[in-house]
Coordinates of C-alpha atoms in Angstrom, one line a residue:
X1 CA -12.9 -13.5 17.3
X2 CA -13.9 -11.0 14.6
X3 CA -17.8 -11.3 14.6
X4 CA -19.4 -7.8 14.4
X5 CA -16.0 -6.1 14.9
X6 CA -15.0 -7.3 11.4
X7 CA -12.6 -4.8 9.8
X8 CA -14.0 -4.3 6.3
X9 CA -13.4 -0.9 4.7
X10 CA -17.2 -0.6 4.4
X11 CA -17.7 -0.9 8.2
X12 CA -16.6 1.5 10.9
X13 CA -13.8 -0.8 12.0
X14 CA -10.5 -0.2 10.3
X15 CA -9.0 -2.9 8.0
X16 CA -5.9 -3.9 6.0
X17 CA -4.4 -5.9 2.9
X18 CA -1.6 -6.3 0.0
X19 CA 0.4 -8.3 -3.1
X20 CA 3.6 -10.1 -5.0
X21 CA 6.6 -8.2 -6.1
X22 CA 7.5 -7.7 -9.8
X23 CA 9.3 -4.3 -9.6
X24 CA 12.6 -3.6 -7.9
X25 CA 12.3 -2.0 -4.4
X26 CA 13.8 1.3 -3.7
X27 CA 16.3 1.4 -0.8
X28 CA 14.4 1.3 2.6
X29 CA 15.2 3.3 5.6
X30 CA 17.4 1.8 8.3
X31 CA 15.7 -0.9 10.3
X32 CA 12.6 -1.2 8.0
X33 CA 12.0 -4.4 6.2
X34 CA 10.8 -4.3 2.6
X35 CA 7.1 -5.4 2.0
X36 CA 7.3 -8.8 0.6
X37 CA 4.7 -11.4 -0.4
X38 CA 4.3 -14.9 -1.6
X39 CA 3.4 -15.4 -5.2
X40 CA -0.2 -14.4 -5.9
X41 CA -2.9 -17.1 -5.8
X42 CA -6.0 -16.8 -8.0
X43 CA -9.4 -18.2 -7.2
X44 CA -12.5 -17.8 -9.5
X45 CA -15.6 -16.1 -8.3
X46 CA -19.0 -17.7 -8.7
X47 CA -20.2 -14.8 -10.8
X48 CA -18.8 -12.4 -13.4
X49 CA -17.5 -8.8 -13.2
X50 CA -16.4 -8.9 -9.5
X51 CA -16.3 -5.5 -8.0
X52 CA -16.7 -4.7 -4.3
X53 CA -14.9 -6.7 -1.7
X54 CA -15.1 -7.0 2.1
X55 CA -13.7 -9.2 4.9
X56 CA -15.1 -10.5 8.2
X57 CA -15.4 -13.7 10.2
X58 CA -18.7 -15.2 8.9
X59 CA -18.5 -18.6 10.6
X60 CA -17.0 -17.7 13.9
X61 CA -13.8 -19.7 13.5
X62 CA -11.4 -16.7 14.1
X63 CA -10.3 -16.4 10.5
X64 CA -11.6 -13.5 8.4
X65 CA -13.6 -14.6 5.3
X66 CA -13.9 -12.7 2.0
X67 CA -17.1 -11.6 0.3
X68 CA -17.0 -10.3 -3.3
X69 CA -19.8 -8.6 -5.1
X70 CA -20.1 -9.8 -8.8
X71 CA -21.9 -7.2 -11.0
X72 CA -23.2 -9.8 -13.5
X73 CA -24.0 -9.2 -17.2
X74 CA -25.0 -5.6 -16.7
X75 CA -21.5 -4.9 -15.5
X76 CA -19.9 -6.0 -18.8
X77 CA -18.1 -3.1 -20.6
X78 CA -19.6 -0.2 -18.6
X79 CA -20.3 -1.6 -15.2
X80 CA -23.9 -0.8 -14.5
X81 CA -24.7 2.0 -16.9
X82 CA -25.5 5.7 -16.2
X83 CA -23.3 7.6 -13.8
X84 CA -22.5 4.4 -12.0
X85 CA -20.6 3.2 -15.1
X86 CA -17.0 2.3 -14.7
X87 CA -14.6 1.6 -17.6
X88 CA -13.2 -1.8 -18.3
X89 CA -9.6 -2.6 -17.8
X90 CA -9.1 -3.5 -21.5
X91 CA -8.9 -7.3 -21.1
X92 CA -10.7 -9.7 -23.3
X93 CA -14.1 -10.5 -21.7
X94 CA -16.7 -13.0 -22.7
X95 CA -20.2 -11.7 -21.9
X96 CA -21.7 -15.2 -22.3
X97 CA -19.9 -16.1 -19.1
X98 CA -22.3 -14.0 -17.1
X99 CA -25.5 -15.2 -15.5
X100 CA -26.7 -12.7 -12.9
X101 CA -25.4 -10.5 -10.1
X102 CA -24.3 -12.3 -7.0
X103 CA -22.0 -12.4 -4.0
X104 CA -19.2 -15.0 -3.7
X105 CA -18.2 -15.8 -0.1
X106 CA -14.8 -17.5 0.4
X107 CA -14.8 -19.2 3.8
X108 CA -11.2 -18.9 5.1
X109 CA -9.4 -21.7 6.9
X110 CA -6.2 -19.8 7.1
X111 CA -4.5 -21.9 4.4
X112 CA -4.6 -20.3 1.0
X113 CA -3.1 -23.1 -1.2
X114 CA -1.4 -22.6 -4.5
X115 CA -3.8 -22.1 -7.4
X116 CA -3.2 -25.7 -8.7
X117 CA -4.8 -27.0 -5.6
X118 CA -7.9 -24.8 -6.0
X119 CA -10.1 -23.4 -3.2
X120 CA -12.1 -26.2 -1.4
X121 CA -15.6 -26.4 -2.8
X122 CA -17.0 -26.5 0.7
X123 CA -15.4 -23.2 1.3
X124 CA -17.3 -21.3 -1.4
X125 CA -20.8 -19.9 -1.0
X126 CA -22.7 -18.4 -3.9
X127 CA -25.4 -15.8 -3.0
X128 CA -27.5 -15.2 -6.1
X129 CA -29.3 -11.9 -6.7
X130 CA -31.2 -13.1 -9.8
X131 CA -34.7 -11.6 -9.9
X132 CA -34.4 -9.9 -6.6
X133 CA -34.6 -6.3 -7.7
X134 CA -38.4 -6.2 -8.0
X135 CA -38.4 -9.0 -10.5
X136 CA -35.3 -8.0 -12.4
X137 CA -31.7 -9.1 -12.0
X138 CA -29.4 -7.0 -9.8
X139 CA -26.1 -5.4 -10.6
X140 CA -24.1 -5.9 -7.4
X141 CA -21.8 -3.1 -6.5
X142 CA -20.3 -2.6 -3.0
X143 CA -20.4 -5.3 -0.2
X144 CA -20.0 -5.2 3.5
X145 CA -19.9 -7.7 6.4
X146 CA -21.5 -6.6 9.6
X147 CA -24.2 -7.5 12.2
X148 CA -27.7 -6.3 11.2
X149 CA -30.0 -8.0 13.7
X150 CA -28.2 -7.3 17.0
X151 CA -26.5 -10.7 17.5
X152 CA -22.8 -11.4 17.2
X153 CA -23.0 -13.2 13.9
X154 CA -22.2 -10.9 10.9
X155 CA -24.3 -10.8 7.8
X156 CA -23.6 -9.8 4.2
X157 CA -24.9 -6.5 2.9
X158 CA -24.7 -5.5 -0.8
X159 CA -25.8 -2.5 -2.9
X160 CA -27.4 -3.0 -6.3
X161 CA -26.8 -0.3 -8.9
X162 CA -30.5 -0.4 -9.9
X163 CA -31.3 1.1 -6.5
X164 CA -31.5 -1.6 -3.8
X165 CA -29.8 -2.8 -0.6
X166 CA -29.8 -6.5 -0.1
X167 CA -29.1 -8.3 3.2
X168 CA -28.2 -12.0 3.4
X169 CA -28.5 -12.9 7.0
X170 CA -26.2 -15.4 8.5
X171 CA -27.8 -18.7 9.8
X172 CA -27.2 -19.0 13.6
X173 CA -27.5 -22.7 13.6
X174 CA -25.0 -23.1 10.8
X175 CA -22.7 -20.0 10.6
X176 CA -21.3 -19.3 7.2
X177 CA -24.5 -20.2 5.5
X178 CA -27.1 -17.6 4.6
X179 CA -30.9 -17.1 4.5
X180 CA -32.8 -15.7 1.6
X181 CA -32.1 -12.0 1.0
X182 CA -34.1 -9.2 2.5
X183 CA -34.4 -6.5 -0.2
X184 CA -34.8 -2.8 0.5
X185 CA -35.6 -0.4 -2.4
X186 CA -33.8 2.9 -2.3
X187 CA -36.9 4.7 -3.4
X188 CA -37.5 8.3 -2.4
X189 CA -40.4 10.3 -3.8
X190 CA -41.2 7.3 -6.0
X191 CA -37.8 7.4 -7.6
X192 CA -35.2 4.6 -7.3
X193 CA -31.7 6.1 -6.7
X194 CA -28.7 4.4 -8.3
X195 CA -26.5 2.9 -5.6
X196 CA -22.7 2.5 -5.3
X197 CA -20.8 3.3 -2.1
X198 CA -21.8 1.5 1.1
X199 CA -21.2 2.0 4.8
X200 CA -22.6 -0.1 7.6
X201 CA -22.4 1.5 11.1
X202 CA -24.5 2.5 14.1
X203 CA -25.4 6.0 12.9
X204 CA -27.8 6.8 15.7
X205 CA -26.0 5.0 18.6
X206 CA -28.9 2.7 19.5
X207 CA -26.7 -0.4 19.4
X208 CA -27.9 -1.5 15.9
X209 CA -26.0 -1.1 12.7
X210 CA -27.5 1.2 10.1
X211 CA -26.7 1.7 6.4
X212 CA -25.5 4.7 4.4
X213 CA -25.4 4.6 0.6
X214 CA -23.8 6.9 -2.0
X215 CA -26.5 7.5 -4.7
X216 CA -24.3 7.8 -7.8
X217 CA -27.1 9.4 -9.9
X218 CA -26.9 12.6 -8.0
X219 CA -25.3 14.5 -5.1
X220 CA -27.2 12.4 -2.5
X221 CA -26.5 10.1 0.4
X222 CA -29.3 7.7 1.5
X223 CA -29.5 6.4 5.1
X224 CA -31.5 3.4 6.2
X225 CA -32.0 3.2 10.0
X226 CA -32.2 -0.2 11.7
X227 CA -35.7 -1.0 13.1
X228 CA -34.0 -3.0 15.9
X229 CA -35.7 -6.2 14.7
X230 CA -33.3 -7.2 11.9
X231 CA -34.8 -4.9 9.2
X232 CA -34.5 -1.3 8.0
X233 CA -36.9 1.7 7.9
X234 CA -37.6 3.5 4.7
X235 CA -34.6 5.4 3.3
X236 CA -34.0 9.1 4.0
X237 CA -32.4 11.3 1.4
X238 CA -29.6 13.7 2.4
X239 CA -28.7 16.4 -0.2
X240 CA -25.0 17.3 -0.4
X241 CA -25.6 21.1 -0.4
X242 CA -23.4 22.9 -2.9
X243 CA -22.3 19.8 -4.8
X244 CA -23.2 19.5 -8.4
X245 CA -21.7 16.1 -9.2
X246 CA -22.9 12.7 -8.1
X247 CA -21.7 11.0 -5.0
X248 CA -19.8 7.8 -5.5
X249 CA -18.0 6.4 -2.4
X250 CA -18.0 7.2 1.3
X251 CA -16.3 6.2 4.6
X252 CA -17.3 6.6 8.2
X253 CA -15.3 7.6 11.3
X254 CA -15.2 10.0 14.2
X255 CA -14.0 13.0 12.2
X256 CA -15.3 15.7 14.5
X257 CA -13.9 14.2 17.7
X258 CA -17.2 14.4 19.5
X259 CA -17.7 12.1 22.4
X260 CA -21.5 12.0 22.3
X261 CA -21.8 12.2 18.5
X262 CA -22.2 9.3 16.2
X263 CA -20.0 8.3 13.3
X264 CA -19.5 10.9 10.7
X265 CA -19.3 10.3 6.9
X266 CA -17.0 11.6 4.3
X267 CA -18.2 11.5 0.7
X268 CA -16.2 11.6 -2.5
X269 CA -17.9 12.7 -5.7
X270 CA -17.0 11.9 -9.3
X271 CA -16.8 14.5 -12.2
X272 CA -16.0 17.5 -10.0
X273 CA -13.6 18.8 -7.4
X274 CA -15.4 18.4 -4.0
X275 CA -15.4 16.3 -0.9
X276 CA -18.2 16.5 1.7
X277 CA -17.9 16.0 5.4
X278 CA -21.2 14.9 7.0
X279 CA -21.0 15.6 10.8
X280 CA -23.4 13.3 12.8
X281 CA -25.2 14.7 15.9
X282 CA -25.5 11.2 17.4
X283 CA -29.1 10.7 16.3
X284 CA -28.3 10.0 12.6
X285 CA -28.9 13.7 11.6
X286 CA -26.1 15.3 9.6
X287 CA -24.7 18.8 9.0
X288 CA -23.0 19.3 5.7
X289 CA -19.5 20.8 5.1
X290 CA -18.3 20.8 1.5
X291 CA -14.7 21.4 0.5
X292 CA -14.0 22.8 -2.9
X293 CA -10.6 22.3 -4.6
X294 CA -9.1 24.0 -7.7
X295 CA -11.8 24.5 -10.3
X296 CA -9.4 24.3 -13.3
X297 CA -8.0 20.9 -12.1
X298 CA -10.8 18.9 -10.6
X299 CA -10.2 15.7 -8.6
X300 CA -13.2 13.4 -9.4
X301 CA -12.8 10.8 -6.7
X302 CA -13.3 7.0 -7.4
X303 CA -12.7 5.4 -4.0
X304 CA -11.6 6.4 -0.5
X305 CA -10.4 4.7 2.7
X306 CA -9.8 5.9 6.3
X307 CA -6.6 5.6 8.3
X308 CA -4.4 7.5 10.9
X309 CA -1.4 8.6 8.9
X310 CA 0.3 11.2 11.1
X311 CA 0.3 9.7 14.5
X312 CA -2.4 11.8 16.1
X313 CA -5.8 10.5 17.2
X314 CA -7.7 12.1 14.3
X315 CA -8.7 9.8 11.4
X316 CA -7.4 10.9 7.9
X317 CA -8.7 9.9 4.5
X318 CA -7.0 8.7 1.3
X319 CA -8.8 9.2 -2.1
X320 CA -8.0 7.8 -5.5
X321 CA -8.7 10.2 -8.5
X322 CA -11.0 9.2 -11.3
X323 CA -9.1 7.9 -14.4
X324 CA -5.7 8.9 -13.1
X325 CA -2.9 7.1 -11.2
X326 CA -3.1 9.6 -8.4
X327 CA -4.0 9.4 -4.7
X328 CA -4.7 12.3 -2.4
X329 CA -4.2 12.5 1.4
X330 CA -6.6 14.5 3.5
X331 CA -5.5 14.9 7.1
X332 CA -8.2 15.2 9.7
X333 CA -8.1 18.0 12.3
X334 CA -10.4 16.3 14.8
X335 CA -13.0 19.1 14.3
X336 CA -14.7 17.8 11.3
X337 CA -12.4 19.4 8.8
X338 CA -9.4 18.3 6.7
X339 CA -6.2 19.9 5.4
X340 CA -4.8 19.3 1.9
X341 CA -2.4 21.5 -0.1
X342 CA -4.8 21.9 -2.9
X343 CA -7.6 23.0 -0.7
X344 CA -5.6 26.3 -0.5
X345 CA -5.5 26.3 -4.3
X346 CA -1.9 25.3 -4.1
X347 CA -1.1 23.1 -7.1
X348 CA 2.1 21.5 -5.7
X349 CA 2.3 17.8 -5.1
X350 CA 2.7 17.8 -1.3
X351 CA -0.5 15.7 -0.7
X352 CA -0.7 14.0 -4.1
X353 CA 1.0 10.7 -4.9
X354 CA 1.5 9.3 -8.4
X355 CA 1.1 5.6 -8.1
X356 CA 2.4 4.4 -11.5
X357 CA 4.7 7.0 -12.9
X358 CA 6.0 4.7 -15.6
X359 CA 2.7 4.5 -17.4
X360 CA 0.6 7.6 -18.2
X361 CA -2.3 5.4 -19.2
X362 CA -2.6 3.6 -15.9
X363 CA -5.2 4.6 -13.5
X364 CA -6.1 3.5 -9.9
X365 CA -9.3 2.6 -8.3
X366 CA -9.9 0.8 -5.0
X367 CA -7.8 1.7 -2.0
X368 CA -7.3 0.5 1.6
X369 CA -5.0 1.2 4.5
X370 CA -2.8 -1.0 6.7
X371 CA 0.7 -1.7 8.0
X372 CA 2.3 -3.5 5.2
X373 CA 6.0 -3.8 6.0
X374 CA 5.8 -4.9 9.6
X375 CA 6.1 -1.4 11.1
X376 CA 3.7 0.7 13.1
X377 CA 3.2 3.5 10.6
X378 CA 0.1 3.4 8.4
X379 CA 0.6 2.7 4.7
X380 CA -2.0 2.5 1.8
X381 CA -2.4 0.3 -1.2
X382 CA -4.4 1.0 -4.4
X383 CA -5.5 -1.2 -7.3
X384 CA -3.9 -0.2 -10.6
X385 CA -6.2 -1.0 -13.6
X386 CA -4.6 -1.7 -17.0
X387 CA -1.4 -2.8 -15.3
X388 CA -2.8 -5.7 -13.1
X389 CA -0.8 -4.4 -10.2
X390 CA -1.2 -3.0 -6.7
X391 CA 0.7 0.1 -5.7
X392 CA 1.9 0.5 -2.1
X393 CA 2.9 3.8 -0.5
X394 CA 4.9 3.4 2.7
X395 CA 4.0 5.9 5.4
X396 CA 6.4 8.2 7.2
X397 CA 4.2 8.5 10.3
X398 CA 3.8 12.2 9.9
X399 CA 0.9 12.3 7.3
X400 CA 3.3 12.0 4.3
X401 CA 4.5 9.0 2.4
X402 CA 8.1 8.3 1.2
X403 CA 8.0 8.7 -2.6
X404 CA 11.3 6.8 -2.7
X405 CA 9.7 3.7 -1.1
X406 CA 6.7 3.4 -3.5
X407 CA 6.5 -0.2 -4.6
X408 CA 4.3 -2.2 -7.0
X409 CA 3.2 -5.8 -7.0
X410 CA 1.6 -8.0 -9.7
X411 CA -1.7 -9.7 -9.0
X412 CA -0.9 -12.4 -11.6
X413 CA 0.8 -15.6 -10.6
X414 CA 4.2 -16.1 -12.2
X415 CA 4.3 -17.9 -15.5
X416 CA 0.5 -17.7 -15.7
X417 CA -1.2 -17.2 -19.1
X418 CA -1.7 -13.5 -20.1
X419 CA -4.6 -11.9 -18.3
X420 CA -5.0 -14.7 -15.7
X421 CA -5.7 -11.9 -13.2
X422 CA -7.0 -8.9 -15.1
X423 CA -8.2 -5.4 -14.1
X424 CA -8.0 -5.4 -10.3
X425 CA -10.7 -2.9 -9.3
X426 CA -11.0 -3.1 -5.5
X427 CA -8.9 -4.6 -2.6
X428 CA -8.8 -5.2 1.1
X429 CA -5.9 -5.4 3.4
X430 CA -6.4 -8.2 6.0
X431 CA -4.5 -10.8 8.0
X432 CA -5.8 -13.9 6.4
X433 CA -3.6 -16.4 8.2
X434 CA -3.4 -14.8 11.6
X435 CA 0.4 -14.4 11.6
X436 CA 0.2 -10.8 12.6
X437 CA 1.0 -9.4 9.1
X438 CA -1.5 -8.0 6.7
X439 CA -2.1 -9.6 3.3
X440 CA -3.9 -8.3 0.2
X441 CA -6.9 -9.6 -1.7
X442 CA -8.1 -7.9 -5.0
X443 CA -11.3 -8.4 -7.0
X444 CA -10.2 -8.8 -10.6
X445 CA -13.1 -7.6 -12.7
X446 CA -12.2 -8.7 -16.2
X447 CA -10.9 -12.2 -15.3
X448 CA -13.7 -13.1 -12.9
X449 CA -11.5 -14.0 -10.0
X450 CA -9.7 -12.7 -6.9
X451 CA -5.9 -12.6 -6.3
X452 CA -4.6 -13.4 -2.8
X453 CA -1.1 -12.2 -1.8
X454 CA 0.2 -13.5 1.6
X455 CA 2.6 -11.4 3.5
X456 CA 6.0 -13.1 3.9
X457 CA 7.0 -11.1 7.0
X458 CA 5.1 -13.5 9.2
X459 CA 7.1 -16.3 10.9
X460 CA 5.0 -19.0 9.3
X461 CA 5.3 -17.8 5.7
X462 CA 8.4 -18.9 3.9
X463 CA 9.0 -20.0 0.3
X464 CA 7.5 -18.6 -2.9

């Protein structure tokens, strides 16, 4: 069972997902099957402007469920305002369709039927955030599924751009239903910090999950330590020394290899050319190591995900670059540091991958890692905005990815009306039907729905 070991990208467990083919595949290496998926199936969310997405078994039936954070009306056009703002994918959008920020939970039975059948109404849970941000509505951003109160039943945690963390606790007597939200202001020195990136992990090794948030109004990470009774202590602010741009996303992992130390954090910033490694001493205290790339060609990172790409025991990180169709691979050295060709001011493309070379106006956003073509080597997939596609890079197992094997998949069902699935912004890679092969789910911001692509490499999956 998944329970608190759920493998969301926003928890310390690793996780996986993917999509349906509309572009011709390049020749594969001998013995390797091509990634292949059933036609995408689209399901509407209960709110508008879906953004963050996570997976985990919320009702203890052995199938991973999906949670989607819907930004709500404040997400229309700019996605929350301020430095948290994100551009639209260019699709037609009706602001009158918005009510408030919310989280949509899709309870998974393992059978994702064609779109004409719809998703069973009993399998959808709406978690409204109306009026919960100190009387105002909340703009939901990232979401995670993890245990907060020390039991084995995972809860739903979401950040609000206005400066809050909300926790919807699972109901022990009826798993997959949720209690009223507990709301935690991200207020430090009487200032609410805008929130985006979210990690849930046991930062001080006391057996209870804590929260770390990227405050996208400045170079700051906020931590909320669990009080061991199902709540959180007041937030602590950690300044990213030497960083001028705002934090935006973060991942956790054992990047320094320490046996007695807690999970470390890696933070990506937007608008500049830095990443920050936050090494944990095992008590939730962090030392800061900032890596600076070429000043004349800044990265500006949107999203990041962890994976082991080169076969060693050290976790690596993949970043997507802001407003470009480019992903960067940073290989961990197990000592709290990373290697990347551009960290040495080398402008070659060794550790950079163009995800949509046919369209210079395309840009990528959310990213996740997994094993997508049935092999043992780690691949990654990224959501391509403006093209309504997912791009998959097939791993070589040595920390590089075969540029000849890059493939793209549409998130729109075949013969669907234009913009049926529009502007995929985040994704997860996850085995939805327990056939041993990872599938993909995207949150489609401008069409207010998700796309589900079921991997056809599983023995149970045949047909379109």
